[in-house]
Short mmCIF file of C-alpha atoms (C1' of nucleotides) in Angstrom, two decimals:
data_model
loop_
_atom_site.label_atom_id
_atom_site.label_comp_id
_atom_site.label_asym_id
_atom_site.label_seq_id
_atom_site.Cartn_x
_atom_site.Cartn_y
_atom_site.Cartn_z
CA MET A 958 -64.73 29.04 23.54
CA ASN A 959 -68.23 28.13 22.73
CA ASP A 960 -68.78 30.68 20.00
CA PHE A 961 -64.90 29.32 17.81
CA LEU A 962 -66.70 25.29 18.47
CA ASN A 963 -70.04 26.42 16.48
CA TYR A 964 -67.89 28.50 14.07
CA ILE A 965 -65.19 25.32 13.65
CA ASN A 966 -68.11 22.53 13.52
CA SER A 967 -70.05 24.53 10.10
CA ILE A 968 -67.67 24.39 8.17
CA ASN A 969 -66.84 20.78 9.35
CA PRO A 970 -67.38 18.89 12.17
CA ILE A 971 -64.71 17.36 14.05
CA ASN A 972 -63.83 14.58 16.69
CA GLU A 973 -64.12 14.79 19.74
CA ASP A 974 -60.34 14.59 20.91
CA ALA A 975 -59.03 16.50 17.97
CA LEU A 976 -61.56 19.44 19.05
CA LYS A 977 -59.85 18.67 22.90
CA GLU A 978 -57.06 19.37 20.97
CA ILE A 979 -56.68 22.44 19.01
CA GLN A 980 -58.89 23.91 21.95
CA GLN A 981 -56.20 23.70 24.26
CA CYS A 982 -54.62 26.01 21.47
CA PHE A 983 -56.17 29.05 21.03
CA LYS A 984 -55.55 31.26 24.40
CA PRO A 985 -58.65 34.38 24.26
CA LYS A 986 -56.79 38.19 24.25
CA GLN A 987 -58.07 40.72 23.40
CA LEU A 988 -56.91 43.65 20.76
CA LEU A 989 -57.77 46.67 21.24
CA LYS A 990 -59.04 49.68 18.35
CA ASP A 991 -55.68 50.55 16.09
CA ASP A 992 -53.47 47.37 17.47
CA PHE A 993 -52.53 45.04 14.17
CA PHE A 994 -52.64 42.09 14.40
CA VAL A 995 -49.99 41.38 12.55
CA LYS A 996 -47.67 43.73 10.74
CA GLU A 997 -46.42 44.14 7.39
CA GLY A 998 -42.50 42.56 7.17
CA GLU A 999 -42.48 40.69 10.56
CA TYR A 1000 -43.18 36.83 9.56
CA ALA A 1001 -46.35 35.88 10.59
CA HIS A 1002 -46.68 32.98 12.69
CA GLN A 1003 -50.18 33.21 14.69
CA ILE A 1004 -53.33 32.44 13.34
CA GLY A 1005 -57.02 33.93 15.32
CA PHE A 1006 -60.70 33.74 15.50
CA LEU A 1007 -62.29 36.62 15.53
CA LYS A 1008 -65.66 36.44 18.45
CA LYS A 1009 -66.57 40.48 18.11
CA GLY A 1010 -65.52 43.44 15.86
CA ILE A 1011 -64.27 43.99 12.77
CA VAL A 1012 -60.37 44.11 11.42
CA ARG A 1013 -59.61 45.46 8.16
CA ALA A 1014 -56.16 43.45 6.05
CA TYR A 1015 -54.43 46.38 4.43
CA PHE A 1016 -51.53 46.99 2.34
CA LEU A 1017 -49.65 49.83 1.05
CA ASN A 1018 -48.86 50.54 -2.82
CA GLN A 1019 -45.78 52.66 -4.32
CA LYS A 1020 -46.40 55.49 -2.95
CA GLY A 1021 -48.24 55.07 0.82
CA LYS A 1022 -51.10 55.17 0.07
CA GLU A 1023 -53.73 52.21 1.92
CA TYR A 1024 -55.31 49.81 0.14
CA ASN A 1025 -57.88 47.77 2.31
CA LYS A 1026 -58.24 44.24 1.40
CA GLN A 1027 -60.81 43.14 3.47
CA PHE A 1028 -63.11 43.41 5.74
CA PHE A 1029 -63.30 40.56 8.86
CA VAL A 1030 -66.34 40.95 11.25
CA GLY A 1031 -66.06 38.31 14.07
CA PRO A 1032 -67.05 35.36 13.92
CA SER A 1033 -64.25 34.75 11.21
CA ILE A 1034 -61.23 33.12 10.93
CA ILE A 1035 -58.35 35.71 10.87
CA GLY A 1036 -54.75 36.05 10.10
CA ALA A 1037 -51.60 36.35 7.85
CA TYR A 1038 -53.14 33.28 5.20
CA THR A 1039 -50.60 33.77 3.30
CA SER A 1040 -47.51 34.53 4.91
CA LEU A 1041 -48.27 31.27 6.98
CA LEU A 1042 -49.15 29.30 4.68
CA THR A 1043 -45.49 30.33 2.79
CA LYS A 1044 -43.46 31.33 5.80
CA GLN A 1045 -42.15 34.59 3.40
CA PRO A 1046 -42.43 38.05 5.27
CA ASN A 1047 -46.39 39.44 6.31
CA LYS A 1048 -47.54 42.22 3.59
CA ILE A 1049 -50.44 42.98 4.63
CA ALA A 1050 -51.00 44.17 7.64
CA GLN A 1051 -54.43 42.93 9.42
CA GLN A 1052 -55.58 45.81 12.08
CA ALA A 1053 -58.54 46.42 14.81
CA LEU A 1054 -60.88 49.15 13.07
CA THR A 1055 -62.78 48.73 16.88
CA ASP A 1056 -62.46 46.56 20.09
CA CYS A 1057 -61.60 43.41 18.91
CA GLU A 1058 -62.37 39.94 21.70
CA ILE A 1059 -60.29 36.80 19.16
CA LEU A 1060 -58.54 34.10 20.69
CA VAL A 1061 -55.13 33.39 19.11
CA ALA A 1062 -52.77 30.43 19.17
CA ASP A 1063 -49.30 29.54 16.75
CA PHE A 1064 -50.45 28.35 13.51
CA ASN A 1065 -46.96 25.84 13.19
CA GLU A 1066 -48.79 23.46 16.16
CA MET A 1067 -52.26 24.05 14.36
CA GLU A 1068 -50.76 22.68 10.93
CA LYS A 1069 -48.79 19.41 13.31
CA LEU A 1070 -52.21 18.61 13.73
CA TYR A 1071 -52.83 17.30 10.51
CA ASP A 1072 -50.76 15.28 10.65
CA LYS A 1073 -52.85 13.57 13.97
CA PHE A 1074 -56.44 14.45 12.99
CA HIS A 1075 -57.41 14.18 9.38
CA ASP A 1076 -60.41 15.63 10.37
CA LEU A 1077 -58.07 18.37 11.23
CA GLU A 1078 -56.61 18.40 7.77
CA ARG A 1079 -60.13 17.96 5.89
CA LEU A 1080 -60.99 21.54 8.39
CA GLY A 1081 -57.35 22.45 6.73
CA ARG A 1082 -58.84 21.60 3.49
CA LYS A 1083 -62.38 23.61 4.00
CA ILE A 1084 -61.24 26.68 4.98
CA ALA A 1085 -58.77 27.09 2.33
CA GLU A 1086 -60.89 26.37 -0.51
CA PHE A 1087 -63.82 28.28 1.71
CA TYR A 1088 -61.05 31.61 1.28
CA PHE A 1089 -60.73 30.61 -2.30
CA LEU A 1090 -64.74 30.58 -3.23
CA GLU A 1091 -63.82 34.46 -1.28
CA LYS A 1092 -61.77 35.86 -3.43
CA GLU A 1093 -63.13 34.43 -6.01
CA GLN A 1094 -65.71 35.71 -5.64
CA LYS A 1095 -64.09 39.32 -5.67
CA GLU A 1096 -62.43 38.78 -8.48
CA ILE A 1097 -65.60 37.88 -10.51
CA GLU A 1098 -67.13 40.82 -8.93
CA MET A 1099 -64.59 43.43 -9.72
CA ALA A 1100 -63.43 42.71 -13.17
CA LEU A 1101 -67.56 42.30 -14.10
CA LEU A 1102 -69.32 45.65 -11.64
CA ASP A 1103 -68.28 49.23 -11.35
CA ALA A 1104 -67.89 50.40 -8.32
CA ASP A 1105 -71.38 51.59 -7.71
CA LYS A 1106 -72.82 48.27 -7.99
CA ARG A 1107 -69.98 46.63 -6.20
CA TYR A 1108 -70.92 50.56 -3.55
CA LEU A 1109 -73.99 48.30 -3.22
CA ILE A 1110 -73.00 45.02 -2.32
CA MET A 1111 -70.69 45.86 0.32
CA ARG A 1112 -73.29 47.83 2.34
CA ASP A 1113 -75.54 44.28 1.47
CA ARG A 1114 -72.17 42.35 3.24
CA PHE A 1115 -71.34 44.82 5.75
CA PRO A 1116 -74.81 46.47 6.82
CA ALA A 1117 -73.07 47.55 9.76
CA ILE A 1118 -69.38 48.12 8.84
CA GLU A 1119 -70.71 52.08 6.90
CA LEU A 1120 -71.70 53.03 10.23
CA ILE A 1121 -68.65 52.71 11.92
CA LEU A 1122 -65.84 53.23 9.07
CA PRO A 1123 -65.39 56.21 7.83
CA GLN A 1124 -65.87 57.18 4.43
CA TYR A 1125 -62.27 57.14 2.74
CA HIS A 1126 -62.11 52.61 4.23
CA ILE A 1127 -64.71 51.67 2.34
CA ALA A 1128 -63.41 53.71 -0.64
CA SER A 1129 -60.32 52.41 -0.35
CA TYR A 1130 -62.20 48.93 -0.10
CA LEU A 1131 -63.84 49.55 -3.16
CA GLY A 1132 -61.25 50.39 -5.31
CA ILE A 1133 -61.91 53.95 -5.45
CA SER A 1134 -60.81 57.47 -4.32
CA PRO A 1135 -63.03 58.74 -1.35
CA THR A 1136 -64.03 61.89 -4.11
CA GLN A 1137 -65.34 58.86 -6.40
CA LEU A 1138 -67.52 57.22 -3.67
CA SER A 1139 -69.12 60.88 -2.77
CA ARG A 1140 -70.17 60.69 -6.26
CA ILE A 1141 -71.04 57.96 -6.92
CA ARG A 1142 -73.47 58.17 -3.04
CA ARG A 1143 -75.33 61.33 -4.67
CA LYS A 1144 -75.93 60.14 -7.33
CA LEU A 1145 -78.01 56.97 -5.73
CA LYS A 1146 -79.90 59.45 -3.58
CA ASN A 1147 -80.95 61.61 -6.39
CA SER A 1148 -82.15 58.58 -8.09
CA MET B 1136 -48.93 9.97 -17.00
CA ASN B 1137 -45.52 10.56 -15.09
CA ASP B 1138 -45.93 14.22 -15.44
CA PHE B 1139 -48.90 13.59 -14.24
CA LEU B 1140 -47.26 11.86 -11.25
CA ASN B 1141 -44.36 14.00 -10.65
CA TYR B 1142 -46.58 17.22 -10.49
CA ILE B 1143 -48.01 15.06 -8.24
CA ASN B 1144 -45.42 14.91 -6.18
CA SER B 1145 -43.91 17.36 -6.22
CA ILE B 1146 -47.27 19.54 -4.72
CA ASN B 1147 -47.58 16.55 -1.41
CA PRO B 1148 -45.84 12.85 -1.97
CA ILE B 1149 -48.68 10.40 -1.34
CA ASN B 1150 -48.27 6.48 -0.82
CA GLU B 1151 -48.31 3.92 -2.72
CA ASP B 1152 -51.71 3.02 -2.74
CA ALA B 1153 -53.42 6.04 -2.88
CA LEU B 1154 -51.19 7.15 -5.82
CA LYS B 1155 -52.50 3.42 -7.93
CA GLU B 1156 -56.10 4.76 -7.49
CA ILE B 1157 -56.03 8.17 -8.76
CA GLN B 1158 -53.69 6.70 -12.22
CA GLN B 1159 -56.97 4.62 -12.43
CA CYS B 1160 -59.71 7.99 -11.64
CA PHE B 1161 -57.60 10.08 -15.24
CA LYS B 1162 -57.82 8.63 -18.19
CA PRO B 1163 -56.28 10.37 -21.36
CA LYS B 1164 -58.54 12.83 -23.76
CA GLN B 1165 -57.77 15.27 -26.06
CA LEU B 1166 -58.81 18.41 -26.60
CA LEU B 1167 -59.07 20.57 -29.96
CA LYS B 1168 -58.32 23.76 -30.04
CA ASP B 1169 -61.39 25.58 -29.05
CA ASP B 1170 -62.67 23.37 -27.66
CA PHE B 1171 -64.07 23.55 -24.45
CA PHE B 1172 -63.67 21.60 -21.30
CA VAL B 1173 -65.68 23.44 -19.94
CA LYS B 1174 -69.12 25.60 -20.42
CA GLU B 1175 -70.23 28.23 -19.63
CA GLY B 1176 -74.14 26.31 -17.38
CA GLU B 1177 -72.99 23.20 -16.80
CA TYR B 1178 -72.50 22.07 -13.77
CA ALA B 1179 -69.23 20.86 -13.97
CA HIS B 1180 -67.96 17.36 -12.83
CA GLN B 1181 -64.62 16.48 -13.81
CA ILE B 1182 -61.33 17.79 -12.89
CA GLY B 1183 -57.96 17.88 -15.40
CA PHE B 1184 -54.21 16.66 -15.81
CA LEU B 1185 -53.25 19.36 -18.07
CA LYS B 1186 -50.26 17.46 -20.04
CA LYS B 1187 -49.15 20.17 -22.70
CA GLY B 1188 -50.80 22.87 -24.53
CA ILE B 1189 -52.12 26.44 -22.92
CA VAL B 1190 -56.07 26.77 -22.07
CA ARG B 1191 -57.54 29.99 -21.14
CA ALA B 1192 -60.49 30.55 -18.30
CA TYR B 1193 -62.91 33.37 -19.26
CA PHE B 1194 -66.38 35.01 -18.25
CA LEU B 1195 -68.82 37.43 -20.08
CA ASN B 1196 -70.03 40.75 -18.64
CA GLN B 1197 -73.42 42.07 -19.15
CA LYS B 1198 -72.87 43.44 -22.87
CA GLY B 1199 -71.20 40.30 -23.74
CA LYS B 1200 -67.13 41.17 -23.42
CA GLU B 1201 -65.05 37.74 -22.11
CA TYR B 1202 -62.95 38.78 -19.54
CA ASN B 1203 -59.85 36.07 -19.38
CA LYS B 1204 -59.65 35.63 -16.61
CA GLN B 1205 -56.94 32.80 -16.23
CA PHE B 1206 -54.44 31.13 -18.83
CA PHE B 1207 -53.35 27.45 -17.46
CA VAL B 1208 -49.94 26.45 -19.53
CA GLY B 1209 -49.08 23.22 -18.95
CA PRO B 1210 -48.63 20.80 -16.94
CA SER B 1211 -51.53 22.40 -14.31
CA ILE B 1212 -54.99 21.48 -13.12
CA ILE B 1213 -57.75 22.24 -14.64
CA GLY B 1214 -61.34 22.49 -13.82
CA ALA B 1215 -64.00 24.67 -13.29
CA TYR B 1216 -62.63 24.91 -9.74
CA THR B 1217 -65.68 26.74 -7.50
CA SER B 1218 -67.88 24.77 -9.36
CA LEU B 1219 -67.19 21.29 -8.45
CA LEU B 1220 -66.78 22.83 -4.52
CA THR B 1221 -70.71 24.87 -4.73
CA LYS B 1222 -71.97 21.80 -6.58
CA GLN B 1223 -73.16 25.21 -8.43
CA PRO B 1224 -73.80 25.64 -12.03
CA ASN B 1225 -70.00 26.76 -14.00
CA LYS B 1226 -69.83 30.69 -14.58
CA ILE B 1227 -66.42 30.27 -16.24
CA ALA B 1228 -65.93 28.72 -19.05
CA GLN B 1229 -63.08 27.03 -20.13
CA GLN B 1230 -61.70 26.45 -23.76
CA ALA B 1231 -58.46 24.97 -25.54
CA LEU B 1232 -56.36 27.86 -27.30
CA THR B 1233 -54.00 25.40 -28.44
CA ASP B 1234 -54.11 21.61 -28.96
CA CYS B 1235 -53.52 19.44 -25.53
CA GLU B 1236 -53.00 16.66 -24.02
CA ILE B 1237 -55.17 15.87 -21.14
CA LEU B 1238 -55.69 13.45 -18.28
CA VAL B 1239 -58.93 12.96 -17.10
CA ALA B 1240 -61.42 12.30 -13.86
CA ASP B 1241 -64.54 12.43 -12.23
CA PHE B 1242 -64.61 14.64 -8.89
CA ASN B 1243 -66.99 13.46 -7.30
CA GLU B 1244 -64.86 9.83 -7.08
CA MET B 1245 -61.58 12.15 -6.42
CA GLU B 1246 -63.64 13.41 -3.11
CA LYS B 1247 -64.89 10.30 -1.78
CA LEU B 1248 -60.74 9.17 -1.82
CA TYR B 1249 -60.74 12.03 0.42
CA ASP B 1250 -62.13 9.65 2.75
CA LYS B 1251 -59.80 6.37 2.16
CA PHE B 1252 -56.54 8.35 1.87
CA HIS B 1253 -54.87 10.79 4.24
CA ASP B 1254 -52.44 12.27 1.91
CA LEU B 1255 -54.66 12.29 -0.46
CA GLU B 1256 -57.00 15.21 1.92
CA ARG B 1257 -53.46 16.57 2.02
CA LEU B 1258 -53.21 16.51 -1.41
CA GLY B 1259 -56.54 18.44 -1.68
CA ARG B 1260 -55.09 21.38 1.14
CA LYS B 1261 -52.31 22.26 -0.89
CA ILE B 1262 -54.19 22.35 -3.63
CA ALA B 1263 -56.29 24.55 -2.21
CA GLU B 1264 -53.44 26.81 -0.60
CA PHE B 1265 -51.87 26.93 -4.02
CA TYR B 1266 -55.06 28.44 -5.22
CA PHE B 1267 -55.19 30.96 -2.92
CA LEU B 1268 -52.11 32.21 -3.39
CA GLU B 1269 -52.06 32.66 -6.69
CA LYS B 1270 -55.81 34.17 -6.39
CA GLU B 1271 -53.90 36.68 -3.80
CA GLN B 1272 -50.98 37.23 -5.82
CA LYS B 1273 -53.15 38.55 -9.06
CA GLU B 1274 -55.33 40.28 -6.54
CA ILE B 1275 -52.33 42.60 -5.26
CA GLU B 1276 -51.11 43.13 -8.58
CA MET B 1277 -54.53 44.00 -10.19
CA ALA B 1278 -54.39 46.45 -7.04
CA LEU B 1279 -50.71 47.95 -7.21
CA LEU B 1280 -49.64 48.26 -10.62
CA ASP B 1281 -50.94 49.60 -13.60
CA ALA B 1282 -51.13 48.30 -16.35
CA ASP B 1283 -47.57 48.59 -18.34
CA LYS B 1284 -46.40 47.07 -14.95
CA ARG B 1285 -48.74 43.95 -14.98
CA TYR B 1286 -48.42 43.54 -18.86
CA LEU B 1287 -44.13 43.51 -18.06
CA ILE B 1288 -45.07 40.88 -15.27
CA MET B 1289 -47.68 38.23 -17.96
CA ARG B 1290 -45.21 38.84 -20.48
CA ASP B 1291 -42.28 36.97 -17.66
CA ARG B 1292 -44.63 34.17 -16.70
CA PHE B 1293 -45.44 33.17 -20.10
CA PRO B 1294 -43.08 34.65 -22.65
CA ALA B 1295 -45.00 31.40 -24.93
CA ILE B 1296 -47.97 33.04 -24.87
CA GLU B 1297 -48.00 36.16 -26.11
CA LEU B 1298 -46.86 34.14 -29.70
CA ILE B 1299 -50.01 31.85 -29.33
CA LEU B 1300 -52.74 34.13 -28.57
CA PRO B 1301 -54.10 36.82 -30.31
CA GLN B 1302 -53.09 40.28 -28.37
CA TYR B 1303 -56.87 41.29 -27.79
CA HIS B 1304 -57.11 37.82 -25.15
CA ILE B 1305 -54.02 39.12 -23.54
CA ALA B 1306 -55.48 43.03 -23.35
CA SER B 1307 -58.14 41.27 -21.74
CA TYR B 1308 -56.63 39.49 -19.31
CA LEU B 1309 -54.68 43.12 -18.05
CA GLY B 1310 -58.17 43.82 -18.13
CA ILE B 1311 -57.86 46.45 -20.97
CA SER B 1312 -58.72 46.46 -23.98
CA PRO B 1313 -56.65 46.01 -27.21
CA THR B 1314 -56.64 50.08 -27.63
CA GLN B 1315 -54.60 50.44 -24.49
CA LEU B 1316 -52.57 47.35 -24.76
CA SER B 1317 -51.22 49.33 -28.52
CA ARG B 1318 -50.26 51.83 -26.53
CA ILE B 1319 -48.44 50.56 -23.28
CA ARG B 1320 -46.71 48.61 -26.71
CA ARG B 1321 -46.39 51.72 -28.07
CA LYS B 1322 -44.71 53.38 -25.49
CA LEU B 1323 -42.79 50.95 -24.43
CA LYS B 1324 -41.04 50.65 -27.23
CA ASN B 1325 -40.41 53.83 -27.69
CA SER B 1326 -38.16 54.16 -24.08
"C1'" DC C 968 -50.30 37.65 -58.29
"C1'" DG C 969 -54.01 40.18 -56.33
"C1'" DC C 970 -58.29 40.19 -52.67
"C1'" DT C 971 -59.73 38.92 -48.46
"C1'" DG C 972 -60.54 37.99 -43.97
"C1'" DG C 973 -58.25 38.94 -39.26
"C1'" DC C 974 -55.44 41.49 -36.50
"C1'" DA C 975 -53.14 45.70 -35.23
"C1'" DT C 976 -52.97 50.15 -34.64
"C1'" DT C 977 -54.10 54.47 -34.43
"C1'" DT C 978 -57.36 59.12 -34.82
"C1'" DA C 979 -60.45 61.20 -32.48
"C1'" DC C 980 -64.25 61.84 -28.83
"C1'" DA C 981 -66.42 60.43 -24.30
"C1'" DT C 982 -66.36 58.67 -19.74
"C1'" DA C 983 -64.54 57.42 -15.90
"C1'" DT C 984 -62.05 58.69 -12.06
"C1'" DG C 985 -58.27 60.49 -9.86
"C1'" DT C 986 -55.60 64.41 -7.58
"C1'" DA C 987 -56.10 69.16 -4.97
"C1'" DA C 988 -57.63 72.24 -3.06
"C1'" DA C 989 -61.45 75.06 -0.09
"C1'" DG C 990 -65.36 74.82 2.23
"C1'" DA C 991 -69.08 72.77 5.53
"C1'" DA C 992 -70.62 69.33 8.26
"C1'" DA C 993 -69.28 66.09 12.11
"C1'" DA C 994 -66.82 64.94 15.73
"C1'" DT C 995 -64.36 65.24 19.70
"C1'" DT C 996 -61.70 68.21 22.98
"C1'" DA C 997 -60.56 71.45 26.26
"C1'" DT D 1272 -70.27 75.78 24.54
"C1'" DA D 1273 -66.32 76.91 21.83
"C1'" DA D 1274 -62.39 75.10 19.36
"C1'" DT D 1275 -60.22 72.39 16.94
"C1'" DT D 1276 -59.74 68.35 14.71
"C1'" DT D 1277 -61.66 65.03 11.28
"C1'" DT D 1278 -65.06 63.23 7.82
"C1'" DC D 1279 -66.99 64.31 3.91
"C1'" DT D 1280 -68.16 66.91 -0.06
"C1'" DT D 1281 -67.91 69.77 -4.22
"C1'" DT D 1282 -65.60 71.88 -7.54
"C1'" DA D 1283 -61.68 72.25 -10.87
"C1'" DC D 1284 -59.16 70.88 -13.75
"C1'" DA D 1285 -55.69 66.38 -15.18
"C1'" DT D 1286 -55.18 62.09 -16.97
"C1'" DA D 1287 -55.92 57.12 -17.48
"C1'" DT D 1288 -58.89 54.44 -20.34
"C1'" DG D 1289 -62.66 53.01 -23.03
"C1'" DT D 1290 -65.48 53.37 -27.69
"C1'" DA D 1291 -66.21 53.75 -32.82
"C1'" DA D 1292 -63.76 54.09 -36.95
"C1'" DA D 1293 -60.12 54.14 -40.15
"C1'" DT D 1294 -56.60 52.68 -41.34
"C1'" DG D 1295 -52.83 49.71 -41.96
"C1'" DC D 1296 -50.43 45.11 -41.78
"C1'" DC D 1297 -50.01 40.43 -43.42
"C1'" DA D 1298 -50.93 35.66 -43.62
"C1'" DG D 1299 -53.28 32.53 -47.21
"C1'" DC D 1300 -56.41 31.34 -50.27
"C1'" DG D 1301 -58.17 31.14 -55.50
#
DNA sequence: CGCTGGCATTTACATATGTAAAGAAAATTA
DNA sequence: TAATTTTCTTTACATATGTAAATGCCAGCG
């Protein structure tokens, strides 16, 4: 539980009362490799804290091919944020790539606490802002850099991930085919 | 000013006192075609409400080529959100594509009001969430759809914009070259 | 009215990247 | 260890899209 509190406090410090309340909302849970935290098509209602492990967020294109949109490496917040906010069916599945230790809470309950604690409302704002910044970062990278550079950045950002994931997952995250990633790797080796 | 209040209220209703305070923060201003609301490299400190007109957000790649990241069509909030949040130099310029009527306020002053009014903190949260949702939407479109479909969607979303903007701006928004957009247009005509 | 400049389209070619299939390598299981 | 499956790399080819340059179009100005 302590990891969780540290994580929260690093985003936005929170008063005692509020802390107590949210602690009660979150229950520990195990997520095994390949288990889904949230599936496509369902209405999301849980938010989670990923203590340990790796989770991917992905969706399918028309031909049913997977596109890995994001990797979460603990400690991190997970959950189908868009579905939680819009109350629409979820489009982006989240699946454990390794065994994971998580804490889960009901998002609606959390939202209710916004009324009660200004601190938590602020936390919610900071989290939303953080997500926004992350996305903008990725948007710029996608628009500005070619796959070679994106690959290097991603190795830098998630050093562990290449050891754990098959390369087609990584290719999909970079928005390229495994073949292309293979070509890039070869080019990097010979230079 | 009324447009502004309606816009705010449509995002999140706000109590009288808070309304009064933020009204005082915002001052009317004219932005002429080609004027910048915020430039690259400077520290952003203003947030704006675009009553009327069109503003583009764009950045430059290594070769100095422009990439139009986003169009704002009034009524809308404008401002270099990332720079405002991170207090880092701005990377994404915002420039008027038509003459614009706007209201401007100092973002730090606004942020200070978050402490004073829970309502405003909530508004800030909702805005951040809204921005996030917008970005996710675009991310999915970029990953899932080819330029043809993105073009149709964009015509749908901003019907006016094609009449006002040169086609190379639109191509750049779609992430393709003017040549390619031309090819797409031809293909759509012959079908 | 004809120039001029800005934009759009077209053409020709280069390049990046995709798909499919085959073979090599690595990991897993019996 | 051998067999089997999964993953990775390579090859060959197809396609999408970029760049550069030529041409066409049109509005506004002298």
